[in-house]
CSV table of C-alpha atoms in Angstrom, one decimal:
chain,number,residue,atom,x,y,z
A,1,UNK,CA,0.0,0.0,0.0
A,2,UNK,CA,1.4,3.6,-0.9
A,3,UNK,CA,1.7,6.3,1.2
A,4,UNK,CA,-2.0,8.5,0.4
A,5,UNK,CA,-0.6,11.6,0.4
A,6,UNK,CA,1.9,11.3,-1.7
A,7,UNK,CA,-0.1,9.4,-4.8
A,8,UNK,CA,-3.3,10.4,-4.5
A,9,UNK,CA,-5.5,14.3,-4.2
A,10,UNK,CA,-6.4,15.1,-0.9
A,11,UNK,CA,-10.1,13.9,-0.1
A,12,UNK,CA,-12.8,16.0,1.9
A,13,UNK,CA,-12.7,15.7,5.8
A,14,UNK,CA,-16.1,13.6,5.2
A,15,UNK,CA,-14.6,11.2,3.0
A,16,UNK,CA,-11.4,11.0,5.7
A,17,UNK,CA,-13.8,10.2,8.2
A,18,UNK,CA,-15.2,7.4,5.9
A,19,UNK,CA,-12.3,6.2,5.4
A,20,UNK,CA,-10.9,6.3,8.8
A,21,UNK,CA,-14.1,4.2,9.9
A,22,UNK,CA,-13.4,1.5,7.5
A,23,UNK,CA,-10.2,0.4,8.2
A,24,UNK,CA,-10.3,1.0,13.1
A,25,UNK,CA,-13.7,-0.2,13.0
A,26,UNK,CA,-12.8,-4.1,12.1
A,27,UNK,CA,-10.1,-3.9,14.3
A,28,UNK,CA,-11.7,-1.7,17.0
A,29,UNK,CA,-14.2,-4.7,16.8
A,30,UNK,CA,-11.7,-7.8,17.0
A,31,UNK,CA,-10.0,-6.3,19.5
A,32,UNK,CA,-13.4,-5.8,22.2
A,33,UNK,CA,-14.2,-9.5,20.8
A,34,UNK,CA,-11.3,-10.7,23.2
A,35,UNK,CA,-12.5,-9.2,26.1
A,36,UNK,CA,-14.3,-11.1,28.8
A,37,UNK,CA,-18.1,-11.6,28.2
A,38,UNK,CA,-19.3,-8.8,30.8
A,39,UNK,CA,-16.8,-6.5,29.7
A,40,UNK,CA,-17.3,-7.2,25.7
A,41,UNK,CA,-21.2,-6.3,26.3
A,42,UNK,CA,-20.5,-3.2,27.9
A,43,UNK,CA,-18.0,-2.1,25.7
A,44,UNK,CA,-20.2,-2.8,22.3
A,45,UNK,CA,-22.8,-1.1,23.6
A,46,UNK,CA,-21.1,1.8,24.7
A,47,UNK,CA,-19.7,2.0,20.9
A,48,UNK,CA,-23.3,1.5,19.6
A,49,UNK,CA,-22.4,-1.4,17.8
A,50,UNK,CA,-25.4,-3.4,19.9
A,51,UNK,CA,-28.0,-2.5,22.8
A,52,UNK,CA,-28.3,-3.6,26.0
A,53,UNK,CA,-29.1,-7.4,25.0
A,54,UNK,CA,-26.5,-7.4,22.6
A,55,UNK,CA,-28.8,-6.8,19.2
A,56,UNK,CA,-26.4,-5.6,16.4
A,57,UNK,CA,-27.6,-1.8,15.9
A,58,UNK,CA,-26.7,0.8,13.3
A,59,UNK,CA,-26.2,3.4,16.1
A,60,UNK,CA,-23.0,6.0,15.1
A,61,UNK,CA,-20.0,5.2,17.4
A,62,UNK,CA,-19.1,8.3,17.7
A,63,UNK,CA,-17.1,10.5,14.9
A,64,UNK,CA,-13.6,8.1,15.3
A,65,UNK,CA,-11.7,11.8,15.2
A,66,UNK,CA,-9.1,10.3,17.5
A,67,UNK,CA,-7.9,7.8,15.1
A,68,UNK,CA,-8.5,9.5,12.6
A,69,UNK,CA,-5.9,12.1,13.5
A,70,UNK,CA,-3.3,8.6,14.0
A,71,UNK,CA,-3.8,7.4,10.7
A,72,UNK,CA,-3.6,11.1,8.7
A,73,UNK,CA,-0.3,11.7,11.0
A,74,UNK,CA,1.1,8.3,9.6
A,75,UNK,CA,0.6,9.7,6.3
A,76,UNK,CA,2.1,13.0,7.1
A,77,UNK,CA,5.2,11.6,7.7
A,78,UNK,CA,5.2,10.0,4.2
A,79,UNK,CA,4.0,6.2,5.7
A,80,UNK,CA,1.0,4.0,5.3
A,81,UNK,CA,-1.8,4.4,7.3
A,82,UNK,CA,-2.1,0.4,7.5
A,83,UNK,CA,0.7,0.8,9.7
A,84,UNK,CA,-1.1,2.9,12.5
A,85,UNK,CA,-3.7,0.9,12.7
A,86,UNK,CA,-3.1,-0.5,15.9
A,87,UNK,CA,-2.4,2.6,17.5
A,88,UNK,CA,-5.5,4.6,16.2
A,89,UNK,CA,-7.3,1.5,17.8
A,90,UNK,CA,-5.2,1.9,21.1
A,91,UNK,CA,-5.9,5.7,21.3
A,92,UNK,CA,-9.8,5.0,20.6
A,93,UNK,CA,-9.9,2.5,23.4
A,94,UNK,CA,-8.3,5.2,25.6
A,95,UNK,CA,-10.9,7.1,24.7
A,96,UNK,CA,-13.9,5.7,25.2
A,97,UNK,CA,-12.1,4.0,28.7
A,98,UNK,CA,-12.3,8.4,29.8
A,99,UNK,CA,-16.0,8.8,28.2
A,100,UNK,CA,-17.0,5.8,30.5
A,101,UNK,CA,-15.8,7.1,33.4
A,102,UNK,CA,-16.1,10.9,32.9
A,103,UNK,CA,-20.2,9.9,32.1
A,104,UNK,CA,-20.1,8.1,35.7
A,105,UNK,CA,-18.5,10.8,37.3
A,106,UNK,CA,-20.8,13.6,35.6
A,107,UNK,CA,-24.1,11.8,36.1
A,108,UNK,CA,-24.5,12.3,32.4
A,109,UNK,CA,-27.6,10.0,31.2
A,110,UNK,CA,-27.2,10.4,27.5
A,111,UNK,CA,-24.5,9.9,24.9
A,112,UNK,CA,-25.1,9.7,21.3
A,113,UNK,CA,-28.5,10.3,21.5
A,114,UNK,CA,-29.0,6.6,23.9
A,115,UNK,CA,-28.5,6.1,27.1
A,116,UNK,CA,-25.4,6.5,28.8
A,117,UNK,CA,-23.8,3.0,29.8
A,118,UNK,CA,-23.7,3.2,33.4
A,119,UNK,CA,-27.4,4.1,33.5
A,120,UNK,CA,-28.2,1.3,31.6
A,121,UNK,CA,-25.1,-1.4,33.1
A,122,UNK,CA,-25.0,0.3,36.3
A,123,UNK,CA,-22.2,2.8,37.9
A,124,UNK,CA,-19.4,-0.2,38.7
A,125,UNK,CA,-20.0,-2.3,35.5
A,126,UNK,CA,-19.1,0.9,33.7
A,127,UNK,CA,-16.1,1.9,35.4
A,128,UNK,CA,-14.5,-1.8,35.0
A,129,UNK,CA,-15.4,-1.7,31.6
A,130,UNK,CA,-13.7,1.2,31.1
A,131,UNK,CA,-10.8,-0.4,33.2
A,132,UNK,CA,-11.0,-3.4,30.7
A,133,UNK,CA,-10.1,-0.9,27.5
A,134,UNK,CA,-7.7,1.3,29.2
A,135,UNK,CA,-6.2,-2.2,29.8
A,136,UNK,CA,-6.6,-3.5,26.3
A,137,UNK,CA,-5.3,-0.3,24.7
A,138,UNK,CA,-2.0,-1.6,25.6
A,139,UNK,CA,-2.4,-4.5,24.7
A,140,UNK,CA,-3.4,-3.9,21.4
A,141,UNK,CA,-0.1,-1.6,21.0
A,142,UNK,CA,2.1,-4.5,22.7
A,143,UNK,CA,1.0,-7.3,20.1
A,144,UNK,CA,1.3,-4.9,17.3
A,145,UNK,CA,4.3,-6.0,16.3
A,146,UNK,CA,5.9,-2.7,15.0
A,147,UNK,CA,9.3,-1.9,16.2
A,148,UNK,CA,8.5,1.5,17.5
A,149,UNK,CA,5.2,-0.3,20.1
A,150,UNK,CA,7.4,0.8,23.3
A,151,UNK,CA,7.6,3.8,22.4
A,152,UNK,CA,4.0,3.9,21.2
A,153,UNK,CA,3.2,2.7,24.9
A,154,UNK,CA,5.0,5.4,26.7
A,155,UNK,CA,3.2,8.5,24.8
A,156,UNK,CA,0.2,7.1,25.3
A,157,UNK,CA,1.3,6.4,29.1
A,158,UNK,CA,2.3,9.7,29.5
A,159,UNK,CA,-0.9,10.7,27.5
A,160,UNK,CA,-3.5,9.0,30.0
A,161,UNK,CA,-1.6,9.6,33.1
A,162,UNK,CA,-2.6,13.8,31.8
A,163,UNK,CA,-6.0,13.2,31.3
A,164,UNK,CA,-6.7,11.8,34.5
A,165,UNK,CA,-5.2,14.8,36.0
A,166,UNK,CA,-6.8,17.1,33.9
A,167,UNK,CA,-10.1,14.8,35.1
A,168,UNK,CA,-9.1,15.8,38.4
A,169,UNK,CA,-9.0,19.2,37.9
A,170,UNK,CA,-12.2,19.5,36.6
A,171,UNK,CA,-13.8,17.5,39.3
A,172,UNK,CA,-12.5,20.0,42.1
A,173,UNK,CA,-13.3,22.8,40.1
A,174,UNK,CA,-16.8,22.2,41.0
A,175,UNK,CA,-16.0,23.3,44.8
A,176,UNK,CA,-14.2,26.0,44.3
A,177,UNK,CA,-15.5,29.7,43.8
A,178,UNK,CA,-12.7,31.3,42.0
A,179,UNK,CA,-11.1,29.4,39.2
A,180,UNK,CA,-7.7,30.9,37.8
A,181,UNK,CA,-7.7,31.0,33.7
A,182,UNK,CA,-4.5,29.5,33.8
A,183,UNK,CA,-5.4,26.6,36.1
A,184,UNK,CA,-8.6,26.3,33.7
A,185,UNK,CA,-6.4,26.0,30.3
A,186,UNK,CA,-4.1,23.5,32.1
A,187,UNK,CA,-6.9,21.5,33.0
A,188,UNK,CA,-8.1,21.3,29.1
A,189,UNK,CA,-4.5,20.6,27.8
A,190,UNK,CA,-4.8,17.5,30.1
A,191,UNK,CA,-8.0,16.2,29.8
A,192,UNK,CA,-8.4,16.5,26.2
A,193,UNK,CA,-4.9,18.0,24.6
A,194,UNK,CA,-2.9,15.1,26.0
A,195,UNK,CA,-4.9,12.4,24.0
A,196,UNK,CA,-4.6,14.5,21.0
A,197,UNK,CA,-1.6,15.2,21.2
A,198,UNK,CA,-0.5,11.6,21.5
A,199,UNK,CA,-3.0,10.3,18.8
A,200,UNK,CA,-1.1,13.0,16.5
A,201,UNK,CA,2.7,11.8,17.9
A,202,UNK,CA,1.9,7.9,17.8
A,203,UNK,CA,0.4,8.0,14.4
A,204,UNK,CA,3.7,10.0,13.6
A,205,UNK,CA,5.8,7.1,15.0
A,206,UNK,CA,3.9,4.1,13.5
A,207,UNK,CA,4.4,6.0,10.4
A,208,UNK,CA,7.8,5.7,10.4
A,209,UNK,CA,8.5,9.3,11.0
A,210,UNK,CA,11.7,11.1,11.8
A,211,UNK,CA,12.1,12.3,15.6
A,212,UNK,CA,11.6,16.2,14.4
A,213,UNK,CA,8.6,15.1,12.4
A,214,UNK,CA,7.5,13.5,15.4
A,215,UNK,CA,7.7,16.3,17.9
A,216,UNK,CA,5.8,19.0,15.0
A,217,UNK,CA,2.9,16.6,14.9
A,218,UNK,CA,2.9,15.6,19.0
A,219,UNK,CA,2.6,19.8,19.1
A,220,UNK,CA,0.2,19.8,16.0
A,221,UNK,CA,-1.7,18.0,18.3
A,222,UNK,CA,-1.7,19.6,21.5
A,223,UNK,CA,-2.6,22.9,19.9
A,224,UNK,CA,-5.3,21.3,18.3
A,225,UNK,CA,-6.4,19.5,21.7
A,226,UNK,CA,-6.7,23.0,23.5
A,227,UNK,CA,-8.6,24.5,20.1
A,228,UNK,CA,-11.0,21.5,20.4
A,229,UNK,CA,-11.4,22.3,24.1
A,230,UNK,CA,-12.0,25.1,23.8
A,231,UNK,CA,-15.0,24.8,21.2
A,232,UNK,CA,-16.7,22.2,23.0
A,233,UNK,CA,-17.1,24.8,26.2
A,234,UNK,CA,-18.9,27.0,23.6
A,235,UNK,CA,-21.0,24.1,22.5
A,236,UNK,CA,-21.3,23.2,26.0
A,237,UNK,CA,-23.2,26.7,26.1
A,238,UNK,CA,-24.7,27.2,22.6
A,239,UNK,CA,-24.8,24.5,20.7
A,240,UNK,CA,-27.4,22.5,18.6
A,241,UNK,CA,-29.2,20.0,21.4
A,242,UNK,CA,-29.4,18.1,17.6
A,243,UNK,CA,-25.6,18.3,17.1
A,244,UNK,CA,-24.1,18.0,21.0
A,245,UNK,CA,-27.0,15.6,22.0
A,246,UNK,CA,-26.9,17.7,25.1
A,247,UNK,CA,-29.9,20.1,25.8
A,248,UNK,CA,-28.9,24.2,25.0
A,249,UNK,CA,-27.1,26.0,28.4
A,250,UNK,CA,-26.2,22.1,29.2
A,251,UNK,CA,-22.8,23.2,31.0
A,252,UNK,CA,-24.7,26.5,32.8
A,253,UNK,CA,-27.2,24.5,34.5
A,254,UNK,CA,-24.5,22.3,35.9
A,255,UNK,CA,-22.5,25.6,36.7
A,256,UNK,CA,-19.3,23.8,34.8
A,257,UNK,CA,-16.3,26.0,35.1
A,258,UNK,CA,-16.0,26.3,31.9
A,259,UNK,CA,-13.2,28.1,30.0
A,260,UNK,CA,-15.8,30.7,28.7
A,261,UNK,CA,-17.1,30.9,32.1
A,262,UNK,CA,-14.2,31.6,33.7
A,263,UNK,CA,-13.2,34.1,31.5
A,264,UNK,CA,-16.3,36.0,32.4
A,265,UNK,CA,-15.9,35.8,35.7
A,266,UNK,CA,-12.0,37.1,35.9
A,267,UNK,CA,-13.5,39.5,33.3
A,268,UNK,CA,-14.0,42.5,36.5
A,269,UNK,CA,-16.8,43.7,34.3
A,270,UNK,CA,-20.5,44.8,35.3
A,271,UNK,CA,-21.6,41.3,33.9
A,272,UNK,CA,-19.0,39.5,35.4
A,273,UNK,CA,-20.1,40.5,38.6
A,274,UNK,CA,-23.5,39.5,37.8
A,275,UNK,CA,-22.7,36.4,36.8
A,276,UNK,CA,-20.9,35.5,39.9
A,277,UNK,CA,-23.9,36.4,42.0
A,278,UNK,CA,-26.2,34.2,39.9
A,279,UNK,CA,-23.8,31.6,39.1
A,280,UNK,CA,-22.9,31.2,43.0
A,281,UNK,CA,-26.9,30.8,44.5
A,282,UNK,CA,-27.4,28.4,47.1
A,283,UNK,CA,-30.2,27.0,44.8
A,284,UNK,CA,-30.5,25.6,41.4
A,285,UNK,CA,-30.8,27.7,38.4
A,286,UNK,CA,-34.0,28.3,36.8
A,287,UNK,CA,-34.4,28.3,32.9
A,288,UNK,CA,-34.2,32.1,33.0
A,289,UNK,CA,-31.6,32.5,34.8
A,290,UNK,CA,-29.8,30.1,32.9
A,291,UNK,CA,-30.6,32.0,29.7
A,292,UNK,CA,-29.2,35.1,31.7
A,293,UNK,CA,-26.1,33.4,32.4
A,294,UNK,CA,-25.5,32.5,29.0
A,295,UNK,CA,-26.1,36.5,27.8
A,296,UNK,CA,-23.6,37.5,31.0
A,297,UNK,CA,-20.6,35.1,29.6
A,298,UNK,CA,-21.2,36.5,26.2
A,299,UNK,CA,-21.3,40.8,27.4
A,300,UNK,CA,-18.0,39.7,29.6
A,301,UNK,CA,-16.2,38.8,26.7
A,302,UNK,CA,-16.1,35.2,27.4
A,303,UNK,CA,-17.7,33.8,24.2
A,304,UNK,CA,-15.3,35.9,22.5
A,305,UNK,CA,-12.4,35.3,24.1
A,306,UNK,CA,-12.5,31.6,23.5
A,307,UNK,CA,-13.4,31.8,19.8
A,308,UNK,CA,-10.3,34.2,19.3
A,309,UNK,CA,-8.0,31.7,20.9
A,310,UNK,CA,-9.6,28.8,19.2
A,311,UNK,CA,-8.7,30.7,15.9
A,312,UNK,CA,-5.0,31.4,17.3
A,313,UNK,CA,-4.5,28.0,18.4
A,314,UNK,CA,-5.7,26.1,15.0
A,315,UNK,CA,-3.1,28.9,13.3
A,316,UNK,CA,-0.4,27.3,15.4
A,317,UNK,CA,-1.1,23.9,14.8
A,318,UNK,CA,-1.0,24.5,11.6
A,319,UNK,CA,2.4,26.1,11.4
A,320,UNK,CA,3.6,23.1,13.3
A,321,UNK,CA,2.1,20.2,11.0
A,322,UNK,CA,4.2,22.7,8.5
A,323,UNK,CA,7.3,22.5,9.9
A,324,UNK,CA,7.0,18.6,9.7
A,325,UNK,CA,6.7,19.2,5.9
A,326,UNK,CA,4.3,16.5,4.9
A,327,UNK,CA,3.3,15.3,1.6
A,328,UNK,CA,0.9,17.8,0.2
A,329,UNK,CA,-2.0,15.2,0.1
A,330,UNK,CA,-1.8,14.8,3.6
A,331,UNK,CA,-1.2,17.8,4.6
A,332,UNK,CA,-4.4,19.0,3.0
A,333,UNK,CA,-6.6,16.4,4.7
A,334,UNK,CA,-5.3,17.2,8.1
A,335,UNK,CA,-5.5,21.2,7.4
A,336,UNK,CA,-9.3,20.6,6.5
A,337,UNK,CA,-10.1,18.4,9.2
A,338,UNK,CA,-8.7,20.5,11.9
A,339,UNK,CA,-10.2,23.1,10.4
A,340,UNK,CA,-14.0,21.2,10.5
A,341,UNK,CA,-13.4,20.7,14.4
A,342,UNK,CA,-12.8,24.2,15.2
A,343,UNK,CA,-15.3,26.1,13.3
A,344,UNK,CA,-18.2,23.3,13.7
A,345,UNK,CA,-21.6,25.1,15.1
A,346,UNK,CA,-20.0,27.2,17.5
């Protein structure tokens, strides 16, 4: 198999996704087969490749960006994305091991539109399950085969070991009145840069790619990761119930810390002010003064402020896949896609 960015035009972020699907999701799928019966169940299920009594479904498992981003960073570094497939399936298991758990720890009932898996497997099935593919996610990487696995295994070490702390952050965010920016952007970097970051890097490595090439897509990445973040705490706000799944002012009515948030609170503004009163009642917000909250964040400059950054970031992430000078192919699917995550709906 050739390298796709060098022999062939660059194909339409849909088309990538497509494509992507097609050649984790038989993988994805032989690799959950191995897992013990009580495990495998959860798992498929939390995919949306079967329901609760394990009826094959045609549920979406989700967009598969993660891998995505493994197999196009392969390419960028002139290999095959055959040879990243087992890491694209490793980082997806990592995954959807913090989507099992972060649904557990958020009380979150719905995912994709179905119910969320602890709801439906209860709270301690779904946090072994997720155990069983952090566990596997390794695996998969160890009986790859490819001469660069250990490696492989200590980014994507390195990788979870971040998002649990960035996890944590965000969990003791929620009992704490004043939230530094800083401490809120480290917290994003971890919990969802890091995996990026290391689905970018690993991707890079299975590829065959040069150490510098390496480190400009590991930082691709990251900037990426913090972009993404940072768009998904304006969804979290605005966005399309239809698109998120979530209903509108989801994060506001859980009084998430969110990056917008807190940028509207350091903000020393009229609204700021207001929006620390309102978003600090001893008392649960009504629908109107959720609605209130969400005009507050925007006339303190916090909407703005994160769709600026998430502009600035996606520029630097782009400079950086640059600098790893890709085949042009490649380099034009990854532009595009990265581009798709930041501006979607926001």
């Amino acid at each position: 198999m050739t390298a796709r960015g060098v022999t062939a035009e660059s194909r339409g972020p849909g088309e990538v996704m497509t494509w992507s699907r097609e050649l984790v999701e038989p993988a994805s799928r032989a690799a959950v087969d191995t897992l013990p019966d009580s495990m495998r169940q959860i798992a498929g299920y939390h995919y949306g490749w079967w329901d609760e009594r394990g009826t094959p479904t045609a549920s979406c498992g989700g967009k598969a960006l993660r891998p995505t981003l493994t197999l196009l960073a392969a390419e960028a570094v002139g290999g095959v994305a055959s040879a990243a497939v087992p890491a694209a399936v490793a980082i997806e298991l990592v995954h959807n091991f913090s989507l099992l758990h972060d649904d557990v720890i958020d009380g979150d009932v719905t995912r994709r539109h179905r119910p969320t898996a602890w709801t439906v497997f209860g709270r301690h099935a779904a946090i072994l399950a997720g155990d069983s593919l952090l566990a596997l996610a390794f695996e998969v990487l160890a009986a790859s085969g490819h001469p660069d696995s250990r490696d492989g295994m200590r980014i994507l070490s390195s990788a979870v070991q971040s998002l649990v702390e960035g996890q944590s952050r965000d969990v003791s965010f929620e009992e704490r009145r004043d939230i530094e920016l800083a401490e809120c952007l480290a917290m994003a970097r971890g919990k969802t840069g890091a995996l990026i970051s290391a689905a970018c890097a690993i991707g890079a490595l299975f590829g065959g790619g040069r150490a510098k090439q390496v480190d400009h897509l590991r930082a691709f990445g990251e900037e990426l990761g913090l972009a993404f973040q940072l768009v998904d705490d304006l969804l979290g706000i605005w966005g399309d119930p239809a698109v998120t799944g979530k209903p509108v002012y989801s994060d506001l009515y859980n009084r998430k810390k969110s990056v917008p948030v807190v940028v509207a609170l350091a903000s020393r503004t009229v609204a700021g002010r207001q929006l620390h009163e309102l978003y600090h009642a001893d008392r649960p917000l009504s629908g109107r003064e959720v609605k209130r909250a969400a005009e507050l964040v925007e006339l303190a400059g916090g909407r703005r402020w994160c769709q600026e950054q998430a502009d600035d970031r996606l520029a630097r992430a782009i400079h950086r896949l640059r600098s790893a000078d890709p085949p042009t192919g490649a380099a034009a699917e990854l532009a595009a896609l990265a581009s798709l995550i930041i501006h979607r709906d926001r």
